[in-house]
Amino acid sequence: MDRRVAALALVLLAASAAYLLWGIGGNWRFVLGLRAGKLAGMLVVGASIGVATILFQTVSQNRILTPAIMGFDALYVLLQTALVAALGVTGFAMLPVGTKFAAEVAVMALAAMALFGLLLGRGAQDVARMILTGVILGILFRSLAGFLARVMDPNAFAIVQAESFASFSRIDGALLPWAAGAAALAVLAAFRLSSRLDVMALGRPVAVSLGLRYEAMTFATLALVAVLVSVSTALVGPVTFFGLIVSGLAHSLIASARHALLLPAAALIGGAILVIGQLVFERVLGLQSALSVVVEFVGGLFFLWLLLKGRIR
Amino acid sequence: MRLALILGAALLPLSLASVMIGAASVDWAHIASDPQAFLIVTVSRVPRTVAVILTGAALAVAGVVMQQIVRNRFVEPGTVGTAEGAALGLLAVTVLAPAAPIWAKMLVASLGALAATAIFLALIRRLPPREVLLVPLVGLVLAGVLQAGVTFIGWQTDLLQYVGIWLMTGEFSGVIAGRYELLWIAAAAAALAWFAADQFAILGLGEEAATGLGLNHRAVMRLGLLVVSVVTAMVVVSVGMVPFVGLVVPNIVARVMGDNLRASLPVVATGGAALVLACDLLARLVRYPYEVPVGTVLGILGSVLFLWLLHRAPARG
Amino acid sequence: MIRIDNVSHRIGTAPILQGIDLTLLPNSVTALIGPNGAGKSTLLNLIGRLIPLQEGRISVDGHDVTTTPSRQLAKVMAILGQTHHAGSRLRVRELVAFGRWPHHLGRPRPEDQAAVEAALVQFDLAGLAERFLDEVSGGQRQRAFLAMCIAQDTDWLLLDEPLNNLDMAHARALMARLHGLRSAGRGIVVVVHEVNYAAAWADHVVALKGGRVVAEGTPHQVLTPEVLGQLYDMEIRVTELDGRPLILHHV
C-alpha cells in the first residue's frame, strides 16, 4: 500500500476515534451509538463526494469542476420531486426507503448519462460555455423542483430550508444502510476501473488509440458519478464546492495521475475533512450546523481563485 | 419599431388581466357601488399590477446598464451577486436594528448591492481578457458564495422565510397599497439611465474609445453602478429577487434592434414589464387560487432562454 | 495491408472526403501530402477509428475498423493526432508507459517496463523522464507522445504531422527512425506538410486535394512540377539530389 494513502487512513482512523470518544460521559452506550451513526454518515458522504469529484474531473477533462457545479445535485433533487409528483397517486412516496432510493438512483443514472453525455460530448471545444451551461441547468433544475413542490403542496415552505444547504449533522438513519451499500459498490467499481480511468484522462484521441472504449467508459463513469451524487444528496443535501477542496488536496498530496492512488486518497480526505471539521465545530466551537456553510464558503472562494488564475481546465 | 408596438400592445391586455384576476371575486358590474370590491381593486389589484410593471421595466433597464458597464451580454444584477448583496444588507439591518425606518433599510440594502457589484467588477478585471464566458461564471459563483452567507445568517437568526424570498423566489402576493411605493424609486433610477443612454452606449465601446470620445469614463461607470444597485435594492426590499429579466429581455431586444440605447431602452423597459406581467399571471393561474412565486416561474423560463441565447449566439462580448 | 474502399466523409453538408480508394502496404513509409483542407487528417483519423466511418470500408491487416473491438485494434495500429493535450498532469515516463497499456491493461510486466525504457532512450528522453509534461518544451512533449506510440509496438503507425515542433535534428532523426521501423517490417502512414521529407524518406506518396486522391505512386512519380503545381496552385521547381526529388518550393 502506498505510504501516503496509509498515512491518510491513519489520520482518518484517529479522527474517527476522537470523534467517537471525545468527552464521552456517563451514558456512554447511548452516546456512542448516536455518534457511530453520525460518523458512518459522514464517512459515506465524504467518500462519495471525493470519489465522485475525481471521476467527474476525469470524464470532463477538467480539474476545476465538481458534479454539483454542473447541476448533478439539482438534477437529483428535481428527479426526487418529479417522481413523487408523477407517481404520487400510486403511493410512490409511501414505498420502503430502500426501494424508493433504488428507483431514484436508477432514474438519476439514466438521466445523468443522457444529459451530461451530450453536454460533455458537445462541450469539448468550448469549456467555459460547457460549464456555464451546467451552472444554468442547475438553476433550471432547482427552479423546476421548487415549482413542482409548490404546485403539489401550495403551502409548503419547508422546501427552501431543505434545499438551501447541506447539514452534515442530520443524516437520515433509515436511509444510511442503503446509501452506504450503494456508495460502497460504486467506489469499488470505480477502483476496479482505475487503470482505464488513467487512460481516459489522456484525452479521447490518445485513449482511443490505446484501445479504450471511450464512449462506453464515459457513460459508465457518469453512471457511477450519478450514484455517488445521489447518495450524498439524499443523505445531507446539495454540496456544491466541497468536492473541489477534496480533489485539490488529493491531487497535490498524491502528485500523480494514477487513479489507483487518487481514488482512495480522495475518499479518505473527504471523510477526514468532514470528521475533523465536525469535531471542531460541534465539540470545540459548539456550532452544530456551521461546517457545511464554512466548507461551501471556502470551496466557493477556492473556485473563484482558480477561475481568476485562468485555470479553466 | 414593430417590436415596440407589439410589446406596447401586449402590455394593455396583460395589465387588464392582472387587475381582473385574483383569489377574491370582484363583481365588475357593480364595482362603483360595492365598497368591498372597490377596496380590493384599489388596495390590492391595481397596486400589484403597477408593482409588477415597475419591477419588470426597472430590472430590464438595470440589466442593460450592467451589460454596458461590464461589456458582457451574459450578466445581470441577479447573476453577479448584486441581489445577494442587497439581501445581505437588508438582513444585516433587520438583525442589528429591527426597528430602523424603511428608508434606512432601503439605504443599507442599496449599499450592500453597491458593495457586491463593486467586488464583482474588481474580480472580473483580473480575468484573462478574451474569456467572455468566464465573466458570467465568476458572477454566478460570487452570487453563490454570498448566497451561502445570507442563507446561513438567515438560518441562525430564524429569518429564513424572508431570505428565501429575497434571494430567488420573489413574489408579488404581498403587494398592497402602501407597501410597494419604493418601486417608484427603482423606476426613477431606470429613467435616469435613459437620460444617460448615449453615455452608456459609448461606455460599451470600452474605456479607450470612451475616453477618446471625451467621455468621463469613471463618472459614467459610477452612475451605472448607482442605477443598478438602487434598482436591485428597491426590488429586493419590496418584492424579493426576480431573476433573469435583466438578462433575457435586453438580449432579445438587442438581437432585433441593436444597441442604440436611446432607441432601445424604452423597448427594453416595455419588454421587461410585459414579461414579468405574463409570468406573474402564470404564477397566479397555474395553481389557482394558490400562487407560485413569480421568481420560480422566471427561474424556469429565464434559464431556458439563457441556455438558448448561450448556444445560439456566437460568444461575443 | 490497409485497404480503403470507397470512403466518403462529410461534416454537416460539407464534403471532406469523396470516394477514396487506396491500398497501403506494410514494409513502407506512406506520406499523405496536400494543401490545407485536403482531407489528409480526416483520412488518417478514419483509419485510426478516432472518428466514426460514415461511408465505405477500411480494414487494417484484415481487421475492419468499425467492427473490430478497439482494444484489438490498439495492438495492430497506433495513431498520434495533431494536437495532444493530456488531461492529466503526467511525467514523461508515465506518459510513455501508457503505450504498453493495450498489452497489459493496468498490470505492467517486466518486458513492458523494458519497452518503455527503450522508447525513452530512442527518443532522447531518458534525461527528462521524471519531468512533468507541462514543464518540457513543445518539441520534447511531441517526442514523448511519439515515444508512447513506438512503445505501443504495433505493426502500423499512423502519425499526423509528427514533425510539428521538432527542430531539424530531431525531425531528421524521427524520419530516420520511421525508416528503420519500416525496414523491420512495419507500415508507416504519415501526414507531412514539408514535401521534402516525403521526397527524402517516403516509399509511397499519396497526394490529396479537395477530398480526392489526385495522384499516388513513388516520390518520383508524384513529386513532379506538374502534380505539385496542380496540387498547390503555384509554380514549383523540382531538381534531384542523391537520386531523390528535391522540391524548391520556397524560392
Short mmCIF file of C-alpha atoms in Angstrom, two decimals, chain A residues 64 69 119 122 126 128-137 139-144 146-147 150-155 157 160-161 164-167 170 241 287 289-290 292-293 296-297 299-301 303-304 307-310 312, chain B residues 74 123-124 126-128 131 133-134 136-138 140-142 144-146 148-149 151-152 155-156 160-162 164 168-169 171 244 286-287 290-293 295-297 299-301 303-304 306-307 309-315:
data_model
loop_
_atom_site.label_atom_id
_atom_site.label_comp_id
_atom_site.label_asym_id
_atom_site.label_seq_id
_atom_site.Cartn_x
_atom_site.Cartn_y
_atom_site.Cartn_z
CA ILE A 64 -11.98 22.82 -11.64
CA ILE A 69 -21.23 22.82 -10.12
CA LEU A 119 -23.12 18.07 -22.76
CA ARG A 122 -20.64 18.81 -27.38
CA ASP A 126 -15.57 25.45 -25.51
CA ALA A 128 -16.39 28.00 -20.47
CA ARG A 129 -19.64 27.55 -22.40
CA MET A 130 -19.96 23.98 -21.17
CA ILE A 131 -19.50 24.99 -17.53
CA LEU A 132 -21.87 27.93 -17.85
CA THR A 133 -24.45 25.62 -19.41
CA GLY A 134 -24.10 23.25 -16.47
CA VAL A 135 -24.49 26.05 -13.95
CA ILE A 136 -27.62 27.39 -15.67
CA LEU A 137 -29.01 23.86 -15.94
CA ILE A 139 -30.62 26.80 -11.71
CA LEU A 140 -33.25 25.42 -14.09
CA PHE A 141 -33.47 22.11 -12.20
CA ARG A 142 -33.74 23.88 -8.86
CA SER A 143 -36.47 26.20 -10.14
CA LEU A 144 -38.37 23.28 -11.63
CA GLY A 146 -39.33 24.37 -6.45
CA PHE A 147 -42.17 24.82 -8.94
CA ARG A 150 -45.27 24.36 -4.84
CA VAL A 151 -47.80 23.00 -7.28
CA MET A 152 -48.08 19.77 -5.32
CA ASP A 153 -48.39 21.48 -1.96
CA PRO A 154 -49.07 25.22 -2.21
CA ASN A 155 -48.44 25.84 1.46
CA PHE A 157 -42.40 26.35 2.70
CA VAL A 160 -36.45 26.45 0.84
CA GLN A 161 -34.88 25.29 4.03
CA SER A 164 -30.66 25.80 0.72
CA PHE A 165 -27.68 24.00 2.05
CA ALA A 166 -26.49 20.75 3.45
CA SER A 167 -26.16 19.74 7.03
CA ARG A 170 -28.72 15.48 10.42
CA PHE A 241 -17.86 23.13 -3.81
CA LEU A 287 -21.85 25.11 16.40
CA SER A 289 -24.66 23.31 11.50
CA ALA A 290 -21.79 25.61 10.64
CA SER A 292 -21.27 22.76 5.68
CA VAL A 293 -21.51 26.50 5.24
CA GLU A 296 -19.01 25.71 0.92
CA PHE A 297 -17.70 29.19 1.55
CA GLY A 299 -14.74 25.90 -1.59
CA GLY A 300 -16.52 28.70 -3.43
CA LEU A 301 -13.66 31.11 -2.83
CA PHE A 303 -13.24 28.04 -7.20
CA LEU A 304 -13.23 31.81 -7.77
CA LEU A 307 -11.12 30.96 -12.31
CA LEU A 308 -9.23 34.18 -11.73
CA LYS A 309 -5.93 32.42 -12.21
CA GLY A 310 -7.25 31.34 -15.60
CA ILE A 312 -10.18 26.73 -16.52
CA PHE B 74 -24.36 37.41 -20.22
CA LEU B 123 -12.83 40.41 -9.71
CA ILE B 124 -13.52 40.38 -13.42
CA ARG B 126 -8.36 40.23 -13.15
CA LEU B 127 -9.75 37.72 -15.63
CA PRO B 128 -7.83 36.82 -18.76
CA GLU B 131 -12.55 34.71 -21.90
CA LEU B 133 -17.93 33.40 -20.73
CA LEU B 134 -15.76 33.39 -17.62
CA PRO B 136 -20.86 35.36 -16.03
CA LEU B 137 -19.37 32.26 -14.45
CA VAL B 138 -17.43 34.31 -11.91
CA LEU B 140 -22.69 33.18 -10.63
CA VAL B 141 -20.12 31.73 -8.26
CA LEU B 142 -19.74 35.01 -6.38
CA GLY B 144 -23.49 31.57 -4.80
CA VAL B 145 -20.86 32.34 -2.18
CA LEU B 146 -22.75 35.42 -0.98
CA ALA B 148 -24.44 30.76 1.22
CA GLY B 149 -23.55 33.52 3.69
CA THR B 151 -28.75 31.68 3.99
CA PHE B 152 -26.56 30.77 6.92
CA TRP B 155 -30.99 30.26 9.39
CA GLN B 156 -29.18 31.21 12.55
CA LEU B 160 -35.01 32.07 6.53
CA GLN B 161 -38.51 32.62 5.21
CA TYR B 162 -37.67 36.20 4.23
CA GLY B 164 -35.86 32.64 0.63
CA MET B 168 -34.58 33.75 -5.51
CA THR B 169 -38.29 33.43 -5.27
CA GLU B 171 -43.35 37.25 -5.41
CA PHE B 244 -33.24 36.67 -15.42
CA VAL B 286 -51.19 27.62 -12.56
CA ARG B 287 -52.42 26.51 -9.14
CA TYR B 290 -52.90 29.43 -4.70
CA GLU B 291 -49.85 31.18 -6.09
CA VAL B 292 -46.44 30.01 -7.21
CA PRO B 293 -43.72 32.64 -6.65
CA GLY B 295 -39.34 34.19 -9.13
CA THR B 296 -39.71 30.43 -9.56
CA VAL B 297 -41.55 30.83 -12.85
CA GLY B 299 -36.18 30.89 -12.84
CA ILE B 300 -37.50 28.23 -15.22
CA LEU B 301 -38.37 30.44 -18.19
CA SER B 303 -32.80 29.78 -17.53
CA VAL B 304 -34.28 28.10 -20.60
CA PHE B 306 -30.46 31.89 -21.22
CA LEU B 307 -29.44 28.43 -22.43
CA LEU B 309 -29.02 32.52 -26.00
CA LEU B 310 -25.84 30.81 -24.89
CA HIS B 311 -25.96 28.13 -27.55
CA ARG B 312 -27.41 30.13 -30.37
CA ALA B 313 -25.22 33.20 -30.30
CA PRO B 314 -21.54 33.17 -31.04
CA ALA B 315 -19.73 34.06 -27.82
#
